[in-house]
Coordinates of C-alpha atoms and ligand atoms in Angstrom, one line a residue:
X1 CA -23.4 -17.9 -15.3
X2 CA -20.2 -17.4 -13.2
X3 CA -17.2 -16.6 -15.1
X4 CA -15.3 -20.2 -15.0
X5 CA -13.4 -19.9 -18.1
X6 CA -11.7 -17.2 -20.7
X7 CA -13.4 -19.2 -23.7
X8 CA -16.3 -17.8 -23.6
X9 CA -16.1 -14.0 -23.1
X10 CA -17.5 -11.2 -25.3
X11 CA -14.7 -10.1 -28.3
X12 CA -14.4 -6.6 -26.2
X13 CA -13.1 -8.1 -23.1
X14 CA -8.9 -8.7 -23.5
X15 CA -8.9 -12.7 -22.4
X16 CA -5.8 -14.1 -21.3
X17 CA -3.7 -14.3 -24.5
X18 CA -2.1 -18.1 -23.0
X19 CA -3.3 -21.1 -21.5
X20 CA -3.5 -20.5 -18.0
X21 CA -3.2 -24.0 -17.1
X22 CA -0.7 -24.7 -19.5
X23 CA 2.1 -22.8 -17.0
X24 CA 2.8 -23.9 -12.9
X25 CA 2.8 -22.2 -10.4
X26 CA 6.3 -20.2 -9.7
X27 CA 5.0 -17.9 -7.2
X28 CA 3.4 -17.7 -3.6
X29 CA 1.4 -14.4 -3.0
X30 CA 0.7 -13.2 0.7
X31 CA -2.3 -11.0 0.9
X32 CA -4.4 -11.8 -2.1
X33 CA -6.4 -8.8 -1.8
X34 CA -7.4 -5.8 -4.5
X35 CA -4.3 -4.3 -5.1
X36 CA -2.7 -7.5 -6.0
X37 CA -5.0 -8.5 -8.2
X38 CA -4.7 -4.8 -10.0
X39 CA -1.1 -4.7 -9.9
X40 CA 1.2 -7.6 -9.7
X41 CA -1.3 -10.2 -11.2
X42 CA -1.8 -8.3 -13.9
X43 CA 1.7 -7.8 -14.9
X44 CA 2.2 -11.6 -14.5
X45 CA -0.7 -12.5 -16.6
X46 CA 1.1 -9.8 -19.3
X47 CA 4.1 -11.4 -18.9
X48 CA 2.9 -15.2 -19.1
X49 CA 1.0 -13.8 -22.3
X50 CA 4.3 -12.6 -23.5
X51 CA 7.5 -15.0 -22.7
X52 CA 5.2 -18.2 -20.8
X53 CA 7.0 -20.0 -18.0
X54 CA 6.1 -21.3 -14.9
X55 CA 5.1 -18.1 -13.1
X56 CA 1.2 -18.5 -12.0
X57 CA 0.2 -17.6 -8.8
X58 CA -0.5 -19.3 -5.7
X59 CA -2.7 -15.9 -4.2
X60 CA -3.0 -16.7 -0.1
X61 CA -5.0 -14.5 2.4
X62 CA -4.0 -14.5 5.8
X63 CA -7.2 -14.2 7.3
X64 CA -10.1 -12.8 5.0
X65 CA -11.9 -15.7 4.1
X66 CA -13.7 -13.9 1.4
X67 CA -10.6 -13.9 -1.4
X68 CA -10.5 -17.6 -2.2
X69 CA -14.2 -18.0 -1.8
X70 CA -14.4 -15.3 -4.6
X71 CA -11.7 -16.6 -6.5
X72 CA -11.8 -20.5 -6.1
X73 CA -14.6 -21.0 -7.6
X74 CA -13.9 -19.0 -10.9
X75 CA -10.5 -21.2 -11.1
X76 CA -8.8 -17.9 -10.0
X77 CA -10.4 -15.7 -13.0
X78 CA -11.4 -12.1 -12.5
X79 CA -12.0 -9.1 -14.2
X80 CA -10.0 -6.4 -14.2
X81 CA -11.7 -2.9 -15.0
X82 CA -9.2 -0.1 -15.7
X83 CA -10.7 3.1 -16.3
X84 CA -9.0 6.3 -17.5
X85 CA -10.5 9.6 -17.6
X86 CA -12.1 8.8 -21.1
X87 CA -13.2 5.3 -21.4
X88 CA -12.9 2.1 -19.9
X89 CA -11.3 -1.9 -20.8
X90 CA -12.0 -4.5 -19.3
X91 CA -9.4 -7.9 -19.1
X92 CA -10.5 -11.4 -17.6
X93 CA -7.2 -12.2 -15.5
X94 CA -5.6 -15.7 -16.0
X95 CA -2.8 -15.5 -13.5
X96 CA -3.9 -16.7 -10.5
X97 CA -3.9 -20.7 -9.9
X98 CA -5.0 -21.1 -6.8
X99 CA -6.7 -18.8 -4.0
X100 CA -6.2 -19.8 -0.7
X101 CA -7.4 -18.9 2.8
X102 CA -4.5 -19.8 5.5
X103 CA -6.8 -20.7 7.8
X104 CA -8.5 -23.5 6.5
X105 CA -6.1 -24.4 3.5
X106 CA -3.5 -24.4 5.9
X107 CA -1.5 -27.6 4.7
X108 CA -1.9 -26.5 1.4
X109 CA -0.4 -22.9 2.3
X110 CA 2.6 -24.7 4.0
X111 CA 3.0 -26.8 0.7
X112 CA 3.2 -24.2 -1.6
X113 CA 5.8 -22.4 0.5
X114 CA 7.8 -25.3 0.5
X115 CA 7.3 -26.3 -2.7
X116 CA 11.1 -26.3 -4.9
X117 CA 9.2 -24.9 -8.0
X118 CA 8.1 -21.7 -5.7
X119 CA 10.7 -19.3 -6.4
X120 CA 9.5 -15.9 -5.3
X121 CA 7.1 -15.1 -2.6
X122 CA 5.6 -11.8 -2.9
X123 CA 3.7 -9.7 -0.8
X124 CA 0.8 -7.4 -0.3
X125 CA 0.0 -6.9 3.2
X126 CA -0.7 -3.5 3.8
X127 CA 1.8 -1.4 6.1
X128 CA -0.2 -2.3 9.6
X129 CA 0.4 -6.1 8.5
X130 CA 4.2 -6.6 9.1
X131 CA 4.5 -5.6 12.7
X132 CA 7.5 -3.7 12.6
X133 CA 9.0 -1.8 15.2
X134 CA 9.7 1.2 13.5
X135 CA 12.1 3.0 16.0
X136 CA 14.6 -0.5 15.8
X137 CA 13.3 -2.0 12.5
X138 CA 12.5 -5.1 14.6
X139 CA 10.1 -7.1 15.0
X140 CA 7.1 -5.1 17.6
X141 CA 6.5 -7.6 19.8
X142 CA 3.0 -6.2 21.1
X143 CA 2.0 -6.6 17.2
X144 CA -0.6 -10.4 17.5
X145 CA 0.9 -12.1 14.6
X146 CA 4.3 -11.5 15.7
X147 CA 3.5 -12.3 19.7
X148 CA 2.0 -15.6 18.4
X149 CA 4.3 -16.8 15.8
X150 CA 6.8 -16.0 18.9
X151 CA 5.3 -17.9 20.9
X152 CA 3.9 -21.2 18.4
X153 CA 6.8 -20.5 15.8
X154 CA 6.0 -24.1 14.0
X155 CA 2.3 -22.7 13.7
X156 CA 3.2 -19.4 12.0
X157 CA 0.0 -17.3 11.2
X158 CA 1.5 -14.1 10.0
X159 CA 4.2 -13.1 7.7
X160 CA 7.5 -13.3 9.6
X161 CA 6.2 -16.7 11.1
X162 CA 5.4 -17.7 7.8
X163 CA 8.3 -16.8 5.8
X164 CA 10.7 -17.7 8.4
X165 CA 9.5 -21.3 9.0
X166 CA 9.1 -21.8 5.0
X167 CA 12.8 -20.5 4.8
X168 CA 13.9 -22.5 7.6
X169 CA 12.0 -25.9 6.0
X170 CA 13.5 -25.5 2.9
X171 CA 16.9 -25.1 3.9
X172 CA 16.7 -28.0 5.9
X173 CA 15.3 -30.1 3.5
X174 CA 17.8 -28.4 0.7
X175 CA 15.8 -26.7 -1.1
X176 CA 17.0 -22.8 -2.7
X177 CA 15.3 -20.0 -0.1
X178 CA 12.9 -18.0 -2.6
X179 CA 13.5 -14.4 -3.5
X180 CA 11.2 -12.1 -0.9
X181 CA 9.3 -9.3 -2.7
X182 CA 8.1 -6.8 -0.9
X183 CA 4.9 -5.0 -2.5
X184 CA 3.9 -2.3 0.4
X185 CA 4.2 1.0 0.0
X186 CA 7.1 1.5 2.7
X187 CA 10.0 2.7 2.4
X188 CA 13.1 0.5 1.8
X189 CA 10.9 -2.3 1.5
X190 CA 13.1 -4.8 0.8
X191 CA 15.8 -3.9 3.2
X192 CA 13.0 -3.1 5.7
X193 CA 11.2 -6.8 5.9
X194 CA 15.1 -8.4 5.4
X195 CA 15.8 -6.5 9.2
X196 CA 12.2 -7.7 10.2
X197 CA 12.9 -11.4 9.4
X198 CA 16.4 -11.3 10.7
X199 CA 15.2 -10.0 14.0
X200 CA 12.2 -12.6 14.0
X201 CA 14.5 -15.4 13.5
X202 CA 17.2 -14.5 16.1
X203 CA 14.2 -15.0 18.5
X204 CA 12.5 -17.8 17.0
X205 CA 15.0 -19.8 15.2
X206 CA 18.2 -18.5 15.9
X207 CA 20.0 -21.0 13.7
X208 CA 18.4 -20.0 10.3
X209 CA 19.5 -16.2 10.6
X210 CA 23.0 -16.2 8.9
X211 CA 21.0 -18.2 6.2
X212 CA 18.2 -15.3 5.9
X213 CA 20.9 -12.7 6.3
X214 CA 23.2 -14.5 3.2
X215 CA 21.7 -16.4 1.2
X216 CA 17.6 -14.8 0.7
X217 CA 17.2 -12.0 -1.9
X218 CA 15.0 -9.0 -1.0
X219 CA 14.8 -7.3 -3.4
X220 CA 13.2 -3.5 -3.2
X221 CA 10.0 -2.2 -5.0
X222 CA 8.3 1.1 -5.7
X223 CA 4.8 -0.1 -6.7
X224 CA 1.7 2.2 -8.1
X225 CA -1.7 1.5 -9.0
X226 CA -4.7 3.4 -7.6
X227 CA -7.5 0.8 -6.7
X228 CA -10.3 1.2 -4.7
X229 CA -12.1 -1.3 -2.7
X230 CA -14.7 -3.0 -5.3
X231 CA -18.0 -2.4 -4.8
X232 CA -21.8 -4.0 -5.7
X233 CA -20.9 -1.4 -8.8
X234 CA -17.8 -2.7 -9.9
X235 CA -19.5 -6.4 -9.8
X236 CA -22.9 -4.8 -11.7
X237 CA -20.2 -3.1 -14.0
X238 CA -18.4 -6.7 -14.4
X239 CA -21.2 -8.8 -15.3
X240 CA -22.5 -6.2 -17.8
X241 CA -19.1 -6.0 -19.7
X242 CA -18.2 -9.8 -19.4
X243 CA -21.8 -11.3 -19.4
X244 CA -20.5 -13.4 -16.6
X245 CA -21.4 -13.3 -12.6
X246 CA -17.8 -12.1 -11.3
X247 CA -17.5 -12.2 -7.5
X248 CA -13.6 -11.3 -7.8
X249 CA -14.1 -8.4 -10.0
X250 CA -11.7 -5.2 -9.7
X251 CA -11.7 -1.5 -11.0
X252 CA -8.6 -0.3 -11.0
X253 CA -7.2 2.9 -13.2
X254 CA -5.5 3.0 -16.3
X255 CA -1.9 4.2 -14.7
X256 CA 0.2 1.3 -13.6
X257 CA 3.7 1.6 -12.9
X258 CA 6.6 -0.9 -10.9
X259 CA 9.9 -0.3 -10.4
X260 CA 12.2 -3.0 -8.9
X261 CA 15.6 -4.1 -7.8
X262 CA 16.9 -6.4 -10.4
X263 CA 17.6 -9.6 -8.2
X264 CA 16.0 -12.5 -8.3
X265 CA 18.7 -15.2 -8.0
X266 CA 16.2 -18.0 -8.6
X267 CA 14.8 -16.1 -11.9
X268 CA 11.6 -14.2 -12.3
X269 CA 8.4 -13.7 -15.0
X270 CA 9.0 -11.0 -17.6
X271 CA 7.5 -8.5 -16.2
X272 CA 9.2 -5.9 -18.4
X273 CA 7.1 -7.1 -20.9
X274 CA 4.0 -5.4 -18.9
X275 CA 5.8 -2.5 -18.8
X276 CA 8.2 -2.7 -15.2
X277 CA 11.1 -1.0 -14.9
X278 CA 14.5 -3.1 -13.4
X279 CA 16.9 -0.3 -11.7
X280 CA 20.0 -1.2 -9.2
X281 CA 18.2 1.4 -6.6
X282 CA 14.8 1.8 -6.3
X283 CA 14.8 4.5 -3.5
X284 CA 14.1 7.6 -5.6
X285 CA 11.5 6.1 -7.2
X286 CA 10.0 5.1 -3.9
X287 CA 10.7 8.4 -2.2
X288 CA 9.0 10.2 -5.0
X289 CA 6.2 8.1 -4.9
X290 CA 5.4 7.6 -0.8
X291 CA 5.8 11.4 -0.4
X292 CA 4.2 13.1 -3.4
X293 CA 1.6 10.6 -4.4
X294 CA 0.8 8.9 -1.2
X295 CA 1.6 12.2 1.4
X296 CA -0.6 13.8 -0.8
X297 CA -3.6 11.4 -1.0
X298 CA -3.3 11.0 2.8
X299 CA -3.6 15.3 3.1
X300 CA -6.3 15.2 0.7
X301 CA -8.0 12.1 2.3
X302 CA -8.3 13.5 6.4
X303 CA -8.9 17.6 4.8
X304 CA -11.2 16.4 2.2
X305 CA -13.7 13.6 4.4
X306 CA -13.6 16.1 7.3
X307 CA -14.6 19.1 4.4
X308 CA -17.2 16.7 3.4
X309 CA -15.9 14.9 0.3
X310 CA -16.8 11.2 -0.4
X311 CA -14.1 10.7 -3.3
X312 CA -11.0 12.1 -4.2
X313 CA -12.4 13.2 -7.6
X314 CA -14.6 15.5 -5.2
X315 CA -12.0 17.0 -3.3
X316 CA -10.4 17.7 -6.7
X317 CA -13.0 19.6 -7.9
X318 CA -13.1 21.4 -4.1
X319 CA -10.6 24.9 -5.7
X320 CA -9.2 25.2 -2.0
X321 CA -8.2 21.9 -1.5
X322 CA -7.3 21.6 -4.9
X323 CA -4.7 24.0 -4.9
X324 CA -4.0 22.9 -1.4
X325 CA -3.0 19.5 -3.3
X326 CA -0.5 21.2 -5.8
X327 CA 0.8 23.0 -2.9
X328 CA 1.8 19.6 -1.1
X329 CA 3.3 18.2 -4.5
X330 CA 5.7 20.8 -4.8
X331 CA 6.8 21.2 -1.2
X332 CA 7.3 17.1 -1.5
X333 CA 9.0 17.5 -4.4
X334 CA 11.5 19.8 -3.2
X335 CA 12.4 17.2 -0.6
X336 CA 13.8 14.9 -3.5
X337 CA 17.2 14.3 -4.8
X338 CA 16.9 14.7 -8.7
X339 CA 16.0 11.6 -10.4
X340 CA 17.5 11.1 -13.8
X341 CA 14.6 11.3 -17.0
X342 CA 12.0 12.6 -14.0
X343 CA 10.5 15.7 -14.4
X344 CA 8.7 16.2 -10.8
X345 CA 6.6 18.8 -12.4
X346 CA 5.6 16.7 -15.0
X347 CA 5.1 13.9 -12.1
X348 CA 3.1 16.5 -10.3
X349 CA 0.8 17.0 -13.0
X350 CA 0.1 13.5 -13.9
X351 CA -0.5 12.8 -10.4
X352 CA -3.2 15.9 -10.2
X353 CA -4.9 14.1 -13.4
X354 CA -5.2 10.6 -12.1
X355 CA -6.8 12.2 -8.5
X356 CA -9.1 14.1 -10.9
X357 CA -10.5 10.8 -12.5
X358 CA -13.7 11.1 -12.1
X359 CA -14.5 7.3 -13.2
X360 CA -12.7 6.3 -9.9
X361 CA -14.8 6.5 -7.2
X362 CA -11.8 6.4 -5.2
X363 CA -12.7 6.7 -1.5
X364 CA -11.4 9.8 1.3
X365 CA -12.1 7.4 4.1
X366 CA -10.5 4.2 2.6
X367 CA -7.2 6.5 2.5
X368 CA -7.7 7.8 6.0
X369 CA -7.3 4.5 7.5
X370 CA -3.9 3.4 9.2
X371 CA -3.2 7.1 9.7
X372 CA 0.1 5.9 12.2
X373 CA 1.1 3.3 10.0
X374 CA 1.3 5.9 7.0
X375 CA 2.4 9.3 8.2
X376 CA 6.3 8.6 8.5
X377 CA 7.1 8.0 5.5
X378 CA 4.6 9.9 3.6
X379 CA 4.7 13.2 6.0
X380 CA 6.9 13.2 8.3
X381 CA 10.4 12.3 6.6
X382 CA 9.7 14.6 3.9
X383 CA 9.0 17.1 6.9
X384 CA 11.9 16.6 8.5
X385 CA 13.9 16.9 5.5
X386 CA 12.3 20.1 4.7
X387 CA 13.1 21.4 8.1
X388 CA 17.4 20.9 7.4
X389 CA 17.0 22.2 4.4
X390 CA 15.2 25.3 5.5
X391 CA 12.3 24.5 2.9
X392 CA 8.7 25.4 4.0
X393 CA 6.9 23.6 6.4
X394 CA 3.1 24.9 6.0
X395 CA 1.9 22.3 3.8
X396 CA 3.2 19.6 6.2
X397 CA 2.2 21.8 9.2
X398 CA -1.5 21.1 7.6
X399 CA -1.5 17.4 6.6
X400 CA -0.3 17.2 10.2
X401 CA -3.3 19.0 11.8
X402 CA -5.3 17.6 9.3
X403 CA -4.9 13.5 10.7
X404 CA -4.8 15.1 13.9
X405 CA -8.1 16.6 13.7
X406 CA -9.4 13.4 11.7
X407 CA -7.9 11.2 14.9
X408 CA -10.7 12.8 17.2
X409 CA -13.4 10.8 15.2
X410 CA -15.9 12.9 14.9
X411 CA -16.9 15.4 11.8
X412 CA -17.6 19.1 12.2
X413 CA -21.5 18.1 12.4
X414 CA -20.6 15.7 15.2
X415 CA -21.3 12.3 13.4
X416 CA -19.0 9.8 14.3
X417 CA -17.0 7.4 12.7
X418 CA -14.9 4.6 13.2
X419 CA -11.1 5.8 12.7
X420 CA -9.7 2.1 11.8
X421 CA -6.2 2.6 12.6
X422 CA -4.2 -0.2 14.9
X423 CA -3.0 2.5 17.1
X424 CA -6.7 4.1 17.8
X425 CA -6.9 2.9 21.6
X426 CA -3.5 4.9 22.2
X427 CA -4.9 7.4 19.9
X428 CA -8.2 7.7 21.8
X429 CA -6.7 8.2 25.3
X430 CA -3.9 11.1 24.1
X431 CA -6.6 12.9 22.4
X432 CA -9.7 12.9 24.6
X433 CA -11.0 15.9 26.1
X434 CA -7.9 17.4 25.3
X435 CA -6.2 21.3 24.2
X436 CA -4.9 21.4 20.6
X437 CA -1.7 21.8 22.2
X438 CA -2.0 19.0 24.2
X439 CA -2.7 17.0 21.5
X440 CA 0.1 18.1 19.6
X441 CA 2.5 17.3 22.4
X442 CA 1.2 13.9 22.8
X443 CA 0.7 12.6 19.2
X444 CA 4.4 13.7 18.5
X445 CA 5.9 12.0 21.3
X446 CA 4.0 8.5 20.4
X447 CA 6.7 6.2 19.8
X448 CA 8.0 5.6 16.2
X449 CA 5.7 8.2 14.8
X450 CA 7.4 11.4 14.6
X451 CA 11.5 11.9 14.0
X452 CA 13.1 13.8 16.8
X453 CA 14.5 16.8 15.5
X454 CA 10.2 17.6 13.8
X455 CA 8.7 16.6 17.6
X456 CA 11.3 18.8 19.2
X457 CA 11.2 21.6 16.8
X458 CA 8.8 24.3 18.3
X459 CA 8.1 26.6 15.2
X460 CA 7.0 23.0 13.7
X461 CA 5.0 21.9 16.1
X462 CA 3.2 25.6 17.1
X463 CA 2.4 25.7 13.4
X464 CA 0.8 22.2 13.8
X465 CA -1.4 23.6 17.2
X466 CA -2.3 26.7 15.1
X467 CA -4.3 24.9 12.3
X468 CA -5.6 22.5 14.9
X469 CA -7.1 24.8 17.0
X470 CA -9.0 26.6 13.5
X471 CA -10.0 22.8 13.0
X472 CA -11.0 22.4 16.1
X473 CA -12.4 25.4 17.2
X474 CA -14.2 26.1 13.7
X475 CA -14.0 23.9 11.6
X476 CA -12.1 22.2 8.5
X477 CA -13.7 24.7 5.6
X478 CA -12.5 27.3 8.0
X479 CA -9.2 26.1 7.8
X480 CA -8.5 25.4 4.5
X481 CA -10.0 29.0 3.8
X482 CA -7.2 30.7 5.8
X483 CA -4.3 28.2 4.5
X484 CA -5.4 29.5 1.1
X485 CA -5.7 32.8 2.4
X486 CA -1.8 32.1 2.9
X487 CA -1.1 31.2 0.1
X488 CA -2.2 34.1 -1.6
Ligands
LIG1 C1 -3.4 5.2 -0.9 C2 -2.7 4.1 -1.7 O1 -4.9 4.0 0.5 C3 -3.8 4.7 0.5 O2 -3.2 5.0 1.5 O3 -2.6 6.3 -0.8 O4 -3.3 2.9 -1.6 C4 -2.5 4.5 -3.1 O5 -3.7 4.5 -3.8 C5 -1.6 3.6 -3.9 O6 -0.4 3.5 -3.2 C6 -1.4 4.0 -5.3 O7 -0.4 3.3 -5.9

């Protein structure tokens, strides 16, 4: 039977302590995909538990059919897995009210977005899924969401369209804008998708910007919750705990942590109930988290698949790459202003823990994706700090090489495989049938990727051509052998 209700669930599994449909909706959710569901949904269905209100969860995919026709048809239930190193819990999710798919719920989409009793819209897009210029902050008008919403602004299909034409009907029809909540793992993300909607509107609907510009909240978040893509074992694993058939299912870990801006004009859920932190600035706890946990899952992820490692729980157990891992840590950490009641070693370790969980079958190739939409905040600032501050570079030298060598698509056996990256056609034509030092030259000059002062600094970039060539020429377990070699 497929899990329709929390009635009827097995005392082991944590139901939703509240009547789901007892509470409205209060909130419209862009991108209804796995990390939501881990993350945000579960700290709303901790907080509805907790102090009620009307806070369920409109969840909306932009294009992946797939979501709602999991979720619709289990009235927006799921099971959540978390698994720690020692044991698992599972928890049938009651948050979500309605799962939607913009393309053919279209009119229902636009209702919700428009609807007074919507009061934040949050979002979980992935990095790619903004299309932001990232040497103006603008809008990147070769992005297609953003050339079409240009273009058919009144038939938005992406998430500037969309949350400029909501904001736009609202206001017109009086209605408060809702608070924008940025849940991507980029930096400044509040302040970063305020500059993208402002530039959108000034070339769609010029006279809705001072409104966007005054009167919207976006507030920042630093959110952390390492989920991998479900699989036919996480959906095996969910009918087995729950009894139930669970096409929504989700294995997430243990660890969850959220850190926001406190300002939500038109109110919010309780999420400090579930645990979430409320701060005036969130950029510490961002920075920390984008370099040290995320730079260091995207070195491990290109050195690890191209050393052969399916999961990050393999690369962990790999000695070299494992102490290549606490190598990057510490050189991200010394990158960091000091964070009151953070210990970065302490942050360091915990990180090294949750990589090591070896109930996570946590894929290197699901990391390696996106490579251009990941490496500036999670590599190359840090780098570039490191280089004023005349900290080392080797450890950023190497994740460099490392996606470098991973952006040639093939492994050191010569199997191929597809580099899923929005960039990859420009990728593909810079590094062709090229010299390590020509690829060097020409990833660091692609636009937006790299700051100046890292592409123009030769000692940084020769020590990028050096490890690329061992890659290259040899192979990754060559390379990692001689950075350990280093290190010794
Ligand atoms: C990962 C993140 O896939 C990736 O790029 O680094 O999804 C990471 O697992 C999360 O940010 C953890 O919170």
């Amino acid at each position: 039977m497929r899990l329709t209700t929390p009635d009827d669930l097995p005392p082991a599994v944590t139901r939703p302590d509240y009547t789901p449909s007892a509470h409205g909706v209060g909130i419209v959710h862009l991108g209804l995909g796995a990390f939501h569901k881990a993350h945000q949904a579960a700290y709303t269905d901790t907080a509805l538990a907790r102090s009620g209100g009307d806070w369920r969860i409109t969840g909306v995919s932009l294009r992946s059919p797939e979501p709602a026709a999991q979720l619709a048809p289990q009235n927006g239930l799921f099971t959540l897995i978390e698994r720690s190193a020692t044991g698992s819990t599972a928890r049938v999710i009651g948050s979500i009210a309605n799962a939607f798919c913009l393309g053919p719920d279209r009119a229902a989409v636009l209702a919700a977005l428009t609807a007074p009793t919507t009061r934040i819209v949050s979002i979980t897009v992935t990095e790619k899924g903004y299309g932001i210029d990232r040497s103006t902050g603008g809008v990147d008008t070769a992005h297609p969401a953003i050339a079409q919403d240009l273009a058919t602004p009144d038939a938005p299909v992406g998430v500037a369209g969309l949350l400029v034409w909501a904001l736009n009907a609202r206001h017109a029809a009086g209605v408060p804008p809702f608070t924008v909540l940025c849940c991507d793992n980029l930096p400044d993300n509040g302040t970063m998708l305020r500059g993208l909607l402002i530039d959108f509107a000034r070339r769609a609907a010029p006279e809705i910007t001072n409104h966007i510009a005054t009167d919207v909240a976006f507030p920042s978040t630093m959110v952390d919750r390492i989920t991998p893509a479900a699989t036919d074992a996480t959906l095996a694993a969910a009918e087995q705990t729950t009894g139930h058939q669970d096409a929504a299912a989700i294995e997430t870990e243990a660890f969850s942590q959220w850190v926001i801006e406190d300002h939500f004009p038109t109110g919010r859920p309780d999420w400090e109930s579930a645990g979430a932190m409320f701060v005036t600035d969130v950029k510490p706890y961002e920075e920390m988290k984008l370099r040290m946990l995320n730079g260091a899952h995207s070195m491990l992820a290109y050195a690890g698949f191209l050393a052969g490692c399916t999961h990050v729980s393999d690369v962990m157990e790999n000695p070299v790459l494992n102490a290549l891992v606490r190598r990057h840590l510490t050189a991200a950490a010394a990158t960091l202003p000091q964070l009151e009641g953070v210990d970065f070693a302490d942050y360091a370790d915990a990180l090294i823990a949750r990589f090591s969980n070896p109930h996570l079958h946590h894929q290197t190739y699901q990391i390696a994706m996106d490579g251009t939409e990941k490496l500036p905040q999670r590599i190359l600032a840090p780098a570039a700090d490191a280089l004023a501050a005349g900290q080392p570079l080797d450890p950023f030298a190497f994740a460099v090489a490392a996606w470098m060598r991973y952006t040639l698509g093939t492994t050191d056996a010569g199997d191929s495989y597809a580099l899923r990256d929005p960039r990859e056609d420009e990728l593909a034509k810079l590094t062709r049938n090229q010299t390590p030092e020509a690829i060097v030259t020409n990833l660091a000059s692609l636009p937006g990727l790299f700051p100046q002062a890292l592409a123009q600094n030769k000692a940084f970039t020769q020590m990028i051509t050096a490890r690329l060539s061992i890659m290259m020429q040899h192979s990754m377990a060559q390379a990692l052998d001689n950075e350990l070699a280093a290190l010794e």
